[in-house]
Amino acid sequence: MLSLHLSALQVVIPLLAAPLCAIIRRPGITWLIALAVGIASCINSIAILLHINRFGEIVYSLGGWAAPFGIEYRIDSANALILLIISFIYLLGIIYAPVSIKSEVPEKSQGWLYTAWILCFTGLSGITISGDVFNVFVFLEVSSLSTYILISFGQDKRCLSAAFRYLVMGTIAATFYLIGVGFLYSLTGTLNMADLAQRLPDLISQNTVAVAFGFVIVGLAIKMALFPFHAWLPNAYAYAPNAVTAFLAGTATKAAVYVFIRLIFEVFPEDYFSGFTSSHHIILAVGIISAVITSAVAIFQNELKRLFAWSSIGQIGYIAVGVGLASTAGVAASFLHLFNHAIMKTAIFMAIGGLFIVTGSTTTAALKNAGRRMPWTMAAILIGGLSLIGVPFTTGFISKWYLVSASLEQNFWWLAGLILLGSLVTAAYVWKIVEIAYFRKDPNEQVVRQEAPLSLLIPTWILVVANIYFGIDARFSGSIATQAANTILGISP
Amino acid sequence: MKQHLILHVIAKIMIPFIMVFALYVQFHGDYGPGGGFQAGVIFGAGFILYGIVFGKEATMKIVPPPLVYTTAALGVLLYTGVGVAGMFLGGEFLNYSVLSADPVAGQHLGILLIEFGVGMTVASVMVILFLSFADYRQPDSQDTD
Amino acid sequence: MESLGIVNYWIVIALMMIGLYIVISANNLIKKIIGLNIFQSSVFILYISIGKVGGGTAPILLKEPTVYSNPLPHVLILTAIVVGVATTALGLALIVRIRSAFGTIDDQDVQQDIERN
Amino acid sequence: MMSASTIQLYCLVAPLVAVVLIATVGRVFPILYEAINASVAVLTFLLTLSLYSALGEGTIEPLVLFEPFVGVSIAIQAEPLGILFALMASFLWIVTSIYSFGYMRGHGETNLARFNIFFAIAISSAMGIALAANGFTLFLFYEVLTLSTFPLVTHAGTDKARRAGRVYLFLLLGTSVGMLLLALIWTWILTGTLDFRAGGILDGDISKTTLNILLVLYVFGIGKAALMPFHRWLPTAMVAPTPVSALLHAVAVVKAGVFSILKVSIYIFGIDLLQELEVHRYLAYVAAFTIVATAIIALRKDNLKARLAYSTVGQLSYIVLGALVANAAGIVGGGLHMLMHGFGKITLFFGAGAILVAAHKTEISQMRGIGRSMPVTMITFLIGCIAIVGAPPTGGMWSKWNLLLGAANTTDWLLLAALIIGSLLSAAYLLPIAVRAFYHPPDDGNETIKEAPVSILIAMIISAAGCIILFIAPDFAFELMSMITSSK
Amino acid sequence: MNAIELVVNFTLLGFLLVTALHISQTNRLFRAVMLFGIYSLLTASLFVSLDAVDVAFTEAAVGTCIATILMLSALSLTGSRKEVRYRRKNAAFAVCVSIALGVALAIGIMDMPQFADPNAPANLHVAPYYLQDSYSEIGIPNVVTSVLASYRGYDTLGEVVVIFTAGIGVIALLTGRSSKPKD
């Protein structure tokens, strides 16, 4: 009985919790509710994954109305993986939050912050499991609106203009997506993804389909901060509260990427993306250019959160490269990197939050002597950074391996070269940080050991350990990513 | 605007009608245009008119912000709760047919409840929006409008 | 009729263009929000136009057989309007706070203020 | 009795035990750092020896540690070449530990815990490279070695050290990630495996162009082999403390580089396939050019460590050349030279460090007559020089002889000439140092110089003795190398 | 569609175009906001002429009433009600983007089914089911309400959550944060 409702629970649980928080409003209790939501969602997402492995795809008709007439959830290994990522990052983010939030947000507002956080999680879950293109829009807006709110909780006044800019960009993105959906609807009369997938092949030669495709892609590209639509991201990440940045870095763009992949490969006819329109070349080019260029921009940043925000744009570029390869191996690499990047980036931003608690600053200058002053915090940043470069024994290496082998599979040796070149650019900014933290000594200075609080370190190190574990034994993450790619590209395992 | 007598009198006459109209829209949505959302907006507009004419302090006395926050949340809870009830009664989430022995009656009941939830949340949020904007003071502002 | 048939869409396109133009070119944040609203409402008109059936009436069932317009776009746009006003409210609240923090609601001035620090 | 298969794992883990001990016991008794390192080093050496004896009884079973993803595993398997490398690395680690006791304290270095910990990690990864059963594992440990030696290079923490660290990291990471990783994944795509197999895994079905490109990627991608133009990291890394230089330039890092090249040529390409690729000849010319060019540069360097560094670059190219001439003699010569040069060069670096500690001299021109006050140092130094030149009575003779044979077999006289000229030039830049130390009258102030600390002297005597013993008893090395050449 | 409907339709669209153009050109914010209110009202009227009465109702309530009031409050709170200065930036870029958008949309609508065509796919697939079966399944004459509340009730739930989120956002942004002196 319960297993039938697994998919619905993923949205229902936070949806019940959010208004409850708004009624209670006391920081401590709202945090507890948020934590309970996290635990329940994690268990639930694992259960969904197991259920799918055992019985295959979950289809759940909301309200009891069958698919094209009602809205349905449709969960296979691809969204199950994304759900898992989102739920775990959310849970760790919530565990991490109290101390970090206390230092940045006034007591009165904290209850609202947790409410918005739960709502954001609701939205992201809703996007991920939905099988209806319009429903995706609605939950996209739930997550976007709550993200704007979360960002505006930042300490620095610049968070306001960042949130506003994101709001404008995000609304344009959503409207573009809506235009695309409108065109699709006008041609097919349906909004259900599976139904669309059945009806679109007959219409493949119509310009309207191509334009709808373009609008949907551009809308989602803005949401996932794909170059050159990335302008909103650096400031949004830089000025949001640290705990929020950690959460957003691991989840916000991921759901959009997932919808992107789902739509272009599954909803649009087979070979529409790579064969008919050949737009995969564009995505490929955009991805690799952004991976290299934005990493280069990151070198010149002196504010850690902003630096790693630029790096996130670069990593989205790598994901886009995998998508642009339009092969099972490529999409598997994208999914794997989604998973791995969530682990490493969240850990980095969490550690930066720890740095902030100790030093009161997140500039690179604050890192001076950090290697000795707070070895655990700094080690987390270091390992995350090594993972971004793609050093062996970290998840980043596995991602690179998959991505490079996917591009070599199609004999794109130049692409493989560029991907690896990107790692070197990454190495430059990571090393800039490492040198400041470990190798800039001032012999006259007495360094007092002063570590970030345990409640920050524990979630951070859970992710660091996961990073190393999945860097050594990638069988789980690799196989589930491959399985996800297989389902999306329509190859039954 | 506290000194405008005409406004006071007319507002006092109009607001009850606005409220009644809101209720009409709320419950007549099944048969004509309208529904929870429109009713909520109109209901909220009634309070907003009150607020504009009689000032925000007076409005806050009638609808204290904490109460409005709670009703806004309760609306969402009601909606979700109806959905969950469907789950417990053996249907899917948001399946109203199982709420009653007769599916059509169940649908009726479900729609009535969720429309009420929508109306509650929307009306409350409209009041929240108005009060929040009205209550806000710029750090450098002098006027007490 | 044939040629007129698509004029609705042409005007919608023009409205969208104007809306997007205002969003990008406006320096004043409130004006940006107005632009966004125009952009969004023109998309609403697009949807409703898609659902229009010639000779139809509003989809409220009558006793006698009648041609009705398509109700689905109406439902979608109801939702979209609400989303739109939610965004507007949030955007305006942000603008009010930006005014408190920066003393201006002019985008360029805000950016200059940020760069100065 | 443990199975040989598990002993392999202990070889890798043993140095990590040292890390743990230093971090715990060592924190309380800092005096024990080197003692811990040395005793663990002895243990590692004994373990490696038992692997060597196990090899006599037949092939050692591979041990799979992890399987990161399907078809690619982290696995170790000792084979003759690896055991040769492991034996050398673990033995010289013992010697270096003894040496660094005297040096680091004599020279007043700080941060000894960090130094010794990363030293042990570096050895562990060198063992990992030595025992790697496939290209993937080799690459993993190769990168760990790069990263773990980085803090050693920048140990001084000065601007110069940081700059050197940056060059070091950029070149080594850049070549390995940009080319070696690319080549490995490419190989994996082509063949579906990365296992090191006798006779190679690549075969003639793959287009010659692809194979040529792959070979170039491998040879240049293994930046630790310091083939020109990717040799810059080695001289700049000279800012490191001398035990590190000894480790980098004699034992772990550079040998890991040439070892990888040997492994790739033997077990991924296979000598026969290598012969068929046109590009191996051009790469051999690059190596030959590197030999001559670095020798000429070394002649012009007055700084002792810089001269030794360029000498190292040249000698590494001997080994690369041995691999690239692609015949049995060349491979045997390459493998032997890895060993012989290891002993010779570590002696020379020990000497340079001893002079620094005892006499505070870094420039060759200042070293007139110091042989009189530091006789032991300079005699062992001389033996090291002879070993590098490749003259009897040192082991260097055997390796050079085989390399010459290998080059002669190709009937390419240019390569042969480069080898001979290189050796002559190395005599020209090394021997005068010793001659100057013994026969020139000492400069002012050089009379008061005392001999280096005892632990330094012991280390030097052991390594110099090693050079001579390898001349008398090189059989075990020949035996190991012949296992490879006969089994292909 | 009969002629009168067409006339009304195009007249309203024409007014909309004029209003939008005026908004884009005006330098007075107050005027822009008021024009926006008119724009919303015109949209609502257009919706009526397109048979979307529920949408029209909502647009009138939201666009003309709530959105305009909120904008006026914002004008007042930011002190820009009297101030008229308003400049444009990167207009050339804006024009380019708009034209790109226009071209893309124009290509898109070329192949679109004719306006008001009863046999357009949009009106053939899912919609007829709602019109035919909703009364027997749900028993409510207003099909929009049936679809809104039941068939696509989950969307509506999302919509309520969105408005709830906006409420929370405005509370968090504007309440208890301003440095308002207590009186």
Short mmCIF file of N, CA and C in Angstrom, two decimals, chain C residues 49-101:
data_model
loop_
_atom_site.label_atom_id
_atom_site.label_comp_id
_atom_site.label_asym_id
_atom_site.label_seq_id
_atom_site.Cartn_x
_atom_site.Cartn_y
_atom_site.Cartn_z
N SER C 49 -5.44 32.19 -27.06
CA SER C 49 -5.75 32.18 -28.48
C SER C 49 -5.69 30.76 -29.03
N ILE C 50 -4.74 29.98 -28.54
CA ILE C 50 -4.65 28.59 -29.00
C ILE C 50 -5.94 27.85 -28.66
N GLY C 51 -6.51 28.18 -27.51
CA GLY C 51 -7.67 27.43 -27.06
C GLY C 51 -8.99 27.90 -27.64
N LYS C 52 -8.94 29.02 -28.37
CA LYS C 52 -10.19 29.57 -28.91
C LYS C 52 -10.71 28.68 -30.03
N VAL C 53 -11.99 28.39 -29.93
CA VAL C 53 -12.63 27.65 -31.02
C VAL C 53 -13.64 28.57 -31.67
N GLY C 54 -13.55 28.69 -33.01
CA GLY C 54 -14.45 29.60 -33.70
C GLY C 54 -15.90 29.27 -33.42
N GLY C 55 -16.68 30.29 -33.07
CA GLY C 55 -18.09 30.07 -32.79
C GLY C 55 -18.37 29.43 -31.46
N GLY C 56 -17.34 29.24 -30.69
CA GLY C 56 -17.52 28.57 -29.41
C GLY C 56 -17.92 29.54 -28.32
N THR C 57 -18.29 29.00 -27.18
CA THR C 57 -18.56 29.83 -26.02
C THR C 57 -17.70 29.37 -24.87
N ALA C 58 -17.83 30.08 -23.77
CA ALA C 58 -17.05 29.73 -22.60
C ALA C 58 -17.38 28.29 -22.16
N PRO C 59 -16.40 27.56 -21.72
CA PRO C 59 -16.63 26.14 -21.41
C PRO C 59 -17.39 25.91 -20.11
N ILE C 60 -18.57 26.47 -20.06
CA ILE C 60 -19.45 26.17 -18.94
C ILE C 60 -20.65 25.45 -19.54
N LEU C 61 -20.80 24.18 -19.15
CA LEU C 61 -21.71 23.31 -19.88
C LEU C 61 -23.15 23.79 -19.80
N LEU C 62 -23.81 23.77 -20.95
CA LEU C 62 -25.20 24.14 -21.02
C LEU C 62 -26.01 22.90 -21.37
N LYS C 63 -27.30 23.04 -21.24
CA LYS C 63 -28.15 21.88 -21.51
C LYS C 63 -28.08 21.49 -22.99
N GLU C 64 -28.26 22.51 -23.88
CA GLU C 64 -28.31 22.19 -25.31
C GLU C 64 -26.88 22.02 -25.85
N PRO C 65 -26.73 21.20 -26.90
CA PRO C 65 -25.40 20.98 -27.46
C PRO C 65 -24.82 22.28 -28.02
N THR C 66 -23.63 22.57 -27.64
CA THR C 66 -22.99 23.84 -28.00
C THR C 66 -21.52 23.56 -28.33
N VAL C 67 -20.94 24.45 -29.10
CA VAL C 67 -19.49 24.38 -29.31
C VAL C 67 -18.81 25.17 -28.18
N TYR C 68 -17.87 24.53 -27.52
CA TYR C 68 -17.17 25.22 -26.43
C TYR C 68 -15.73 25.47 -26.83
N SER C 69 -15.16 26.51 -26.25
CA SER C 69 -13.72 26.71 -26.42
C SER C 69 -12.98 25.72 -25.52
N ASN C 70 -11.73 25.57 -25.84
CA ASN C 70 -10.89 24.59 -25.15
C ASN C 70 -10.62 25.04 -23.71
N PRO C 71 -11.03 24.26 -22.72
CA PRO C 71 -10.85 24.72 -21.33
C PRO C 71 -9.41 24.55 -20.82
N LEU C 72 -8.66 23.67 -21.44
CA LEU C 72 -7.34 23.36 -20.86
C LEU C 72 -6.42 24.59 -20.81
N PRO C 73 -6.28 25.33 -21.92
CA PRO C 73 -5.42 26.52 -21.81
C PRO C 73 -5.89 27.47 -20.72
N HIS C 74 -7.20 27.55 -20.53
CA HIS C 74 -7.69 28.44 -19.47
C HIS C 74 -7.14 28.03 -18.12
N VAL C 75 -7.19 26.73 -17.88
CA VAL C 75 -6.71 26.24 -16.60
C VAL C 75 -5.22 26.55 -16.44
N LEU C 76 -4.48 26.28 -17.51
CA LEU C 76 -3.04 26.52 -17.43
C LEU C 76 -2.76 27.99 -17.14
N ILE C 77 -3.50 28.85 -17.82
CA ILE C 77 -3.20 30.26 -17.68
C ILE C 77 -3.66 30.80 -16.33
N LEU C 78 -4.72 30.23 -15.80
CA LEU C 78 -5.10 30.61 -14.42
C LEU C 78 -3.91 30.40 -13.49
N THR C 79 -3.32 29.22 -13.62
CA THR C 79 -2.15 28.92 -12.80
C THR C 79 -1.03 29.90 -13.10
N ALA C 80 -0.80 30.13 -14.39
CA ALA C 80 0.32 30.99 -14.77
C ALA C 80 0.13 32.41 -14.26
N ILE C 81 -1.13 32.90 -14.28
CA ILE C 81 -1.36 34.27 -13.77
C ILE C 81 -0.98 34.36 -12.30
N VAL C 82 -1.37 33.34 -11.56
CA VAL C 82 -1.06 33.36 -10.14
C VAL C 82 0.45 33.34 -9.93
N VAL C 83 1.12 32.49 -10.72
CA VAL C 83 2.57 32.46 -10.62
C VAL C 83 3.14 33.84 -10.93
N GLY C 84 2.53 34.49 -11.98
CA GLY C 84 3.01 35.81 -12.36
C GLY C 84 2.87 36.81 -11.24
N VAL C 85 1.70 36.82 -10.59
CA VAL C 85 1.51 37.84 -9.55
C VAL C 85 2.40 37.53 -8.35
N ALA C 86 2.63 36.24 -8.10
CA ALA C 86 3.53 35.89 -7.01
C ALA C 86 4.92 36.44 -7.28
N THR C 87 5.39 36.24 -8.51
CA THR C 87 6.70 36.75 -8.87
C THR C 87 6.74 38.26 -8.74
N THR C 88 5.68 38.90 -9.23
CA THR C 88 5.64 40.36 -9.15
C THR C 88 5.73 40.84 -7.71
N ALA C 89 4.94 40.21 -6.84
CA ALA C 89 4.95 40.63 -5.44
C ALA C 89 6.34 40.49 -4.84
N LEU C 90 6.96 39.37 -5.12
CA LEU C 90 8.29 39.13 -4.56
C LEU C 90 9.29 40.13 -5.14
N GLY C 91 9.18 40.34 -6.44
CA GLY C 91 10.09 41.28 -7.08
C GLY C 91 9.95 42.67 -6.49
N LEU C 92 8.71 43.10 -6.28
CA LEU C 92 8.50 44.44 -5.73
C LEU C 92 9.03 44.53 -4.30
N ALA C 93 8.82 43.46 -3.53
CA ALA C 93 9.36 43.47 -2.17
C ALA C 93 10.88 43.60 -2.20
N LEU C 94 11.49 42.89 -3.14
CA LEU C 94 12.95 43.01 -3.28
C LEU C 94 13.35 44.43 -3.65
N ILE C 95 12.56 45.03 -4.55
CA ILE C 95 12.88 46.40 -4.95
C ILE C 95 12.83 47.33 -3.75
N VAL C 96 11.79 47.15 -2.94
CA VAL C 96 11.65 48.02 -1.76
C VAL C 96 12.89 47.87 -0.86
N ARG C 97 13.32 46.63 -0.69
CA ARG C 97 14.52 46.41 0.15
C ARG C 97 15.77 46.97 -0.52
N ILE C 98 15.84 46.85 -1.83
CA ILE C 98 17.00 47.40 -2.54
C ILE C 98 17.06 48.90 -2.33
N ARG C 99 15.90 49.54 -2.37
CA ARG C 99 15.85 50.97 -2.13
C ARG C 99 16.39 51.29 -0.74
N SER C 100 16.01 50.48 0.26
CA SER C 100 16.52 50.73 1.61
C SER C 100 18.03 50.56 1.67
N ALA C 101 18.52 49.53 0.96
CA ALA C 101 19.93 49.20 1.11
C ALA C 101 20.82 50.12 0.29
#
